[in-house]
Structures are given as structure tokens and as C-alpha cells.
C-alpha positions as a Python dict, from the first residue, in 0.01 Angstrom:
ca = {
    (1, 'M'): (0, 0, 0),
    (2, 'E'): (-154, -51, 343),
    (3, 'V'): (-66, 191, 621),
    (4, 'V'): (-118, 71, 979),
    (5, 'I'): (-90, 337, 1249),
    (6, 'I'): (-40, 185, 1593),
    (7, 'A'): (18, 319, 1943),
    (8, 'G'): (377, 206, 1989),
    (9, 'R'): (663, -19, 1890),
    (10, 'A'): (557, -319, 2097),
    (11, 'E'): (216, -325, 1929),
    (12, 'G'): (383, -302, 1589),
    (13, 'G'): (621, -583, 1674),
    (14, 'S'): (334, -804, 1785),
    (15, 'L'): (135, -728, 1471),
    (16, 'V'): (417, -821, 1236),
    (17, 'G'): (536, -1108, 1455),
    (18, 'G'): (187, -1257, 1440),
    (19, 'A'): (188, -1235, 1061),
    (20, 'I'): (524, -1413, 1046),
    (21, 'E'): (394, -1680, 1286),
    (22, 'A'): (99, -1740, 1053),
    (23, 'L'): (332, -1757, 753),
    (24, 'L'): (559, -2012, 921),
    (25, 'A'): (261, -2222, 1028),
    (26, 'A'): (148, -2241, 666),
    (27, 'R'): (499, -2263, 516),
    (28, 'P'): (771, -2373, 763),
    (29, 'T'): (1037, -2329, 494),
    (30, 'A'): (952, -1961, 443),
    (31, 'V'): (1228, -1716, 348),
    (32, 'L'): (1261, -1399, 555),
    (33, 'G'): (1441, -1080, 454),
    (34, 'L'): (1619, -949, 763),
    (35, 'A'): (1702, -582, 817),
    (36, 'T'): (1915, -440, 1098),
    (37, 'G'): (1866, -121, 1298),
    (38, 'S'): (1614, -19, 1560),
    (39, 'S'): (1307, -28, 1334),
    (40, 'P'): (1267, -408, 1300),
    (41, 'Q'): (1389, -481, 1655),
    (42, 'P'): (1036, -503, 1805),
    (43, 'V'): (952, -772, 1549),
    (44, 'Y'): (1256, -978, 1646),
    (45, 'D'): (1176, -937, 2015),
    (46, 'D'): (821, -1052, 1952),
    (47, 'L'): (938, -1357, 1755),
    (48, 'V'): (1170, -1449, 2042),
    (49, 'T'): (875, -1432, 2284),
    (50, 'R'): (667, -1651, 2053),
    (51, 'H'): (954, -1897, 2010),
    (52, 'Q'): (1000, -1924, 2386),
    (53, 'A'): (626, -1988, 2418),
    (54, 'G'): (656, -2269, 2164),
    (55, 'T'): (434, -2113, 1896),
    (56, 'V'): (707, -2023, 1644),
    (57, 'S'): (993, -2226, 1501),
    (58, 'L'): (1238, -2109, 1237),
    (59, 'G'): (1422, -2441, 1226),
    (60, 'R'): (1334, -2493, 858),
    (61, 'A'): (1322, -2127, 755),
    (62, 'R'): (1586, -1927, 567),
    (63, 'G'): (1698, -1569, 615),
    (64, 'F'): (1877, -1316, 393),
    (65, 'Q'): (2043, -996, 509),
    (66, 'L'): (1940, -674, 343),
    (67, 'D'): (2290, -525, 338),
    (68, 'E'): (2643, -535, 478),
    (69, 'Y'): (2936, -301, 536),
    (70, 'V'): (3237, -340, 307),
    (71, 'G'): (3572, -386, 478),
    (72, 'L'): (3454, -502, 820),
    (73, 'P'): (3550, -861, 904),
    (74, 'P'): (3250, -1087, 971),
    (75, 'D'): (3334, -1104, 1341),
    (76, 'H'): (3348, -725, 1384),
    (77, 'P'): (3075, -644, 1640),
    (78, 'E'): (2913, -390, 1404),
    (79, 'S'): (2918, -601, 1089),
    (80, 'Y'): (2559, -675, 1007),
    (81, 'R'): (2633, -1045, 1013),
    (82, 'A'): (2742, -1008, 1377),
    (83, 'V'): (2449, -779, 1462),
    (84, 'L'): (2196, -1026, 1324),
    (85, 'E'): (2372, -1310, 1504),
    (86, 'R'): (2333, -1127, 1837),
    (87, 'E'): (1983, -992, 1786),
    (88, 'V'): (1816, -1262, 1578),
    (89, 'T'): (1996, -1586, 1497),
    (90, 'A'): (2130, -1660, 1846),
    (91, 'R'): (1788, -1591, 2001),
    (92, 'L'): (1587, -1808, 1764),
    (93, 'D'): (1622, -2160, 1629),
    (94, 'F'): (1749, -2098, 1277),
    (95, 'S'): (1957, -2390, 1157),
    (96, 'P'): (2332, -2327, 1122),
    (97, 'G'): (2400, -2146, 797),
    (98, 'A'): (2033, -2068, 737),
    (99, 'V'): (2090, -1691, 745),
    (100, 'T'): (2300, -1562, 455),
    (101, 'G'): (2453, -1221, 394),
    (102, 'P'): (2645, -1056, 112),
    (103, 'E'): (3021, -1099, 146),
    (104, 'G'): (3168, -754, 189),
    (105, 'G'): (3519, -838, 308),
    (106, 'D'): (3716, -885, -16),
    (107, 'L'): (3722, -563, -219),
    (108, 'D'): (3854, -742, -528),
    (109, 'D'): (3564, -987, -530),
    (110, 'L'): (3267, -751, -478),
    (111, 'P'): (3100, -780, -822),
    (112, 'A'): (3117, -1160, -805),
    (113, 'A'): (2995, -1153, -443),
    (114, 'C'): (2691, -950, -550),
    (115, 'T'): (2612, -1196, -829),
    (116, 'R'): (2644, -1491, -592),
    (117, 'Y'): (2410, -1324, -347),
    (118, 'E'): (2143, -1264, -609),
    (119, 'Q'): (2177, -1627, -717),
    (120, 'A'): (2144, -1750, -358),
    (121, 'I'): (1820, -1557, -308),
    (122, 'A'): (1681, -1695, -636),
    (123, 'A'): (1787, -2050, -547),
    (124, 'A'): (1595, -2022, -218),
    (125, 'G'): (1280, -1936, -412),
    (126, 'G'): (1283, -1565, -334),
    (127, 'V'): (1195, -1379, -16),
    (128, 'D'): (847, -1426, 133),
    (129, 'V'): (853, -1133, 379),
    (130, 'Q'): (1111, -855, 364),
    (131, 'L'): (1144, -636, 673),
    (132, 'L'): (1254, -278, 606),
    (133, 'G'): (1336, 37, 796),
    (134, 'I'): (1356, 381, 637),
    (135, 'G'): (1621, 651, 661),
    (136, 'G'): (1539, 1013, 726),
    (137, 'D'): (1620, 1083, 360),
    (138, 'G'): (1393, 800, 243),
    (139, 'H'): (1657, 535, 179),
    (140, 'I'): (1579, 166, 219),
    (141, 'G'): (1858, -81, 275),
    (142, 'F'): (2159, 126, 175),
    (143, 'N'): (1992, 251, -141),
    (144, 'E'): (2072, 619, -99),
    (145, 'P'): (1883, 896, -284),
    (146, 'T'): (1923, 878, -666),
    (147, 'S'): (1957, 498, -651),
    (148, 'S'): (1813, 328, -957),
    (149, 'L'): (1465, 192, -892),
    (150, 'A'): (1567, -116, -1095),
    (151, 'S'): (1898, -171, -912),
    (152, 'R'): (2027, -510, -802),
    (153, 'T'): (2264, -607, -520),
    (154, 'R'): (2570, -388, -562),
    (155, 'L'): (2837, -167, -406),
    (156, 'K'): (2717, 170, -276),
    (157, 'T'): (2892, 471, -122),
    (158, 'L'): (2720, 606, 188),
    (159, 'T'): (2619, 969, 219),
    (160, 'E'): (2780, 1164, 500),
    (161, 'Q'): (2439, 1193, 667),
    (162, 'T'): (2399, 816, 677),
    (163, 'R'): (2750, 780, 818),
    (164, 'R'): (2672, 1040, 1086),
    (165, 'D'): (2346, 861, 1166),
    (166, 'N'): (2530, 528, 1205),
    (167, 'A'): (2818, 670, 1407),
    (168, 'R'): (2619, 594, 1724),
    (169, 'F'): (2698, 226, 1664),
    (170, 'F'): (3072, 308, 1643),
    (171, 'D'): (3109, 495, 1973),
    (172, 'G'): (3013, 819, 1802),
    (173, 'D'): (3316, 808, 1570),
    (174, 'V'): (3196, 888, 1218),
    (175, 'D'): (3543, 809, 1081),
    (176, 'A'): (3501, 450, 1197),
    (177, 'V'): (3186, 403, 987),
    (178, 'P'): (3275, 238, 655),
    (179, 'R'): (3219, 447, 345),
    (180, 'H'): (3110, 154, 131),
    (181, 'V'): (2845, -116, 163),
    (182, 'L'): (2684, -397, -30),
    (183, 'T'): (2307, -370, -44),
    (184, 'Q'): (2020, -542, -210),
    (185, 'G'): (1905, -309, -484),
    (186, 'I'): (1558, -163, -502),
    (187, 'G'): (1477, -399, -787),
    (188, 'T'): (1587, -691, -569),
    (189, 'V'): (1379, -571, -273),
    (190, 'L'): (1070, -531, -491),
    (191, 'E'): (1085, -901, -586),
    (192, 'A'): (997, -1009, -232),
    (193, 'R'): (636, -1124, -207),
    (194, 'H'): (546, -907, 95),
    (195, 'L'): (726, -591, 202),
    (196, 'V'): (686, -468, 560),
    (197, 'L'): (832, -125, 639),
    (198, 'L'): (846, -15, 1003),
    (199, 'A'): (913, 337, 1129),
    (200, 'W'): (903, 493, 1475),
    (201, 'G'): (926, 849, 1599),
    (202, 'A'): (885, 1201, 1468),
    (203, 'G'): (1224, 1191, 1300),
    (204, 'K'): (1085, 950, 1040),
    (205, 'A'): (757, 1136, 975),
    (206, 'G'): (876, 1329, 670),
    (207, 'A'): (1034, 1024, 509),
    (208, 'V'): (722, 813, 572),
    (209, 'A'): (499, 1078, 415),
    (210, 'R'): (720, 1103, 106),
    (211, 'C'): (735, 724, 79),
    (212, 'V'): (358, 675, 100),
    (213, 'E'): (204, 990, -46),
    (214, 'G'): (478, 1153, -252),
    (215, 'P'): (572, 1089, -614),
    (216, 'V'): (771, 779, -706),
    (217, 'T'): (1121, 916, -742),
    (218, 'A'): (1480, 801, -708),
    (219, 'M'): (1531, 1095, -471),
    (220, 'V'): (1315, 902, -221),
    (221, 'P'): (1410, 538, -279),
    (222, 'A'): (1137, 409, -46),
    (223, 'S'): (873, 563, -274),
    (224, 'A'): (938, 270, -511),
    (225, 'L'): (735, 59, -267),
    (226, 'Q'): (427, 220, -421),
    (227, 'L'): (492, -3, -724),
    (228, 'H'): (465, -327, -526),
    (229, 'P'): (135, -520, -496),
    (230, 'H'): (169, -614, -126),
    (231, 'V'): (325, -353, 103),
    (232, 'T'): (248, -293, 470),
    (233, 'I'): (369, 27, 636),
    (234, 'V'): (361, 0, 1017),
    (235, 'V'): (419, 329, 1199),
    (236, 'D'): (351, 483, 1538),
    (237, 'E'): (157, 806, 1579),
    (238, 'A'): (469, 1022, 1574),
    (239, 'A'): (596, 870, 1248),
    (240, 'A'): (247, 914, 1097),
    (241, 'A'): (227, 1283, 1188),
    (242, 'E'): (283, 1416, 834),
    (243, 'L'): (51, 1174, 651),
    (244, 'T'): (-228, 1370, 482),
    (245, 'L'): (-464, 1071, 478),
    (246, 'A'): (-389, 942, 828),
    (247, 'D'): (-757, 932, 927),
    (248, 'Y'): (-836, 730, 616),
    (249, 'Y'): (-561, 479, 695),
    (250, 'R'): (-696, 438, 1048),
    (251, 'A'): (-1050, 385, 918),
    (252, 'T'): (-950, 129, 656),
    (253, 'W'): (-741, -66, 907),
    (254, 'Q'): (-1028, -75, 1155),
    (255, 'A'): (-1267, -193, 885),
    (256, 'K'): (-1036, -458, 740),
    (257, 'P'): (-1176, -813, 755),
    (258, 'A'): (-971, -1022, 995),
    (259, 'S'): (-960, -1302, 739),
    (260, 'Q'): (-735, -1093, 515),
    (261, 'G'): (-446, -1091, 762),
    (262, 'L'): (-160, -845, 726),
}
């Protein structure tokens, strides 16, 4: 697990955007795992800048959503399909239909929808780079605390804290936040070839520390990333504030050969 402590979000977005540019140059058909929320937004903004400059094309790439609300129609402005359309797909040159999400609209079809989604990811050859944020309680995707570390795409019930956290996207109305979601499981996430977790601000410092330096436990789902062979944690100084080995992470990043990339 590599921890990269940077000055701010824009620098983090440029760092990860550059790695994705290099991946697409080597493999134009790369598969990206797309997360929503504020954490990956600097990466998407950076990719848009690179695309406008003519150095990045996603015309042959594929994308897979990390999760989706259950019960919201696809055209609801806060469905993750709609969010990714606004923030990513419409701003880049993905081909029509190249970004796929789990189908959370039909409650009677959820188990089959989860199976189809797993099969779609496998048929695409798996995810090359999975972008992740982290919740204050250490969740990744919508894998809430006590989620199985071997879990696959499935239905989950959100904690009240997660619903309160997400109420800001629903005009502050926690009752408007769906109680159920479909999410890639931790086992699914861990099959991606490169995991990139981004976190900003002091509010994420405790979760980042437990993810990186704490024990691997279902109580902190993000701690399962310690089991993966290629994980990059990109955080600003505030989010790194509780890391015991922060000075070591800074030193190893500064000494890293440029040829190794991210």
C-alpha cells in the first residue's frame, strides 16, 4: 500500500489523472471503475482538462459504476447514473453505452441484476483502475461496517449516518435518501488491478488512519485494501493528520523512481 500525501485536491487530481493518461496511452481499451462523491471529482476535472488539450481519449475505454441507489429512476438527478453522466460521461468522449451501472430500479429483480453486473465486469476483462472514496466510518462503495470482506455486488441497507451524510445531495432531507443500494462488494473491488483511494480534509483523517495502519477488520471495510497488491492512497495534509508513519510515507514517495509510475 502506497500512501501519497499531497498539498491539495488539484495536485491529487493531476497525479491520478496523469496515471490514467499513461494507462490509456498504453491500453486505449482500459476499464475504469468510477466512484461518485467529492473525493474523485478532482480526477475527473483533470481528465476533462487533458481531454480538452487533446492528450486523453476515452473513446475506446469502458467504465463501471461502483454503486447505485435502489428505487431511484435512472433519470433522477441524484441517481449515480445521472451524477456520472453530468460529471464524467458528458464531459469526456466515452462511447454511448460504455459506462455501465448496476440496475437498482426493479426491486423484484435485484439478485439477478447483481449477477448480471458481476458478469458484465468479468466480460470486460475486469477493472484496470478503480477509483474510491472513503466514508468517515471507513466504508468503501456502500460496503458499510461489518460488510463481508469477500462480498460481491449485492443489496445493502445504509446506516443512518451515511444517509445523513448524503442528505446534502437531497436538499438536506434525510428522508429523501434511499435506504437501500446496490454496491460492488469488497471482494469485487479487490479484483481490480489497481485501487486508488482519495480522501480530503480532516473529517477523513481517522478513517484513513484506520484503513492504512489499523487491523484488517470488517468494522473498517476500507482496511481490506491492505490485502491488495497494488493500492495507492492519495490524501491531503489534513486527511493524513492521524497517520503515525506520515513522515515515512513522504520520504518513500520522494525517493520513488519516476519509472515506477503510480
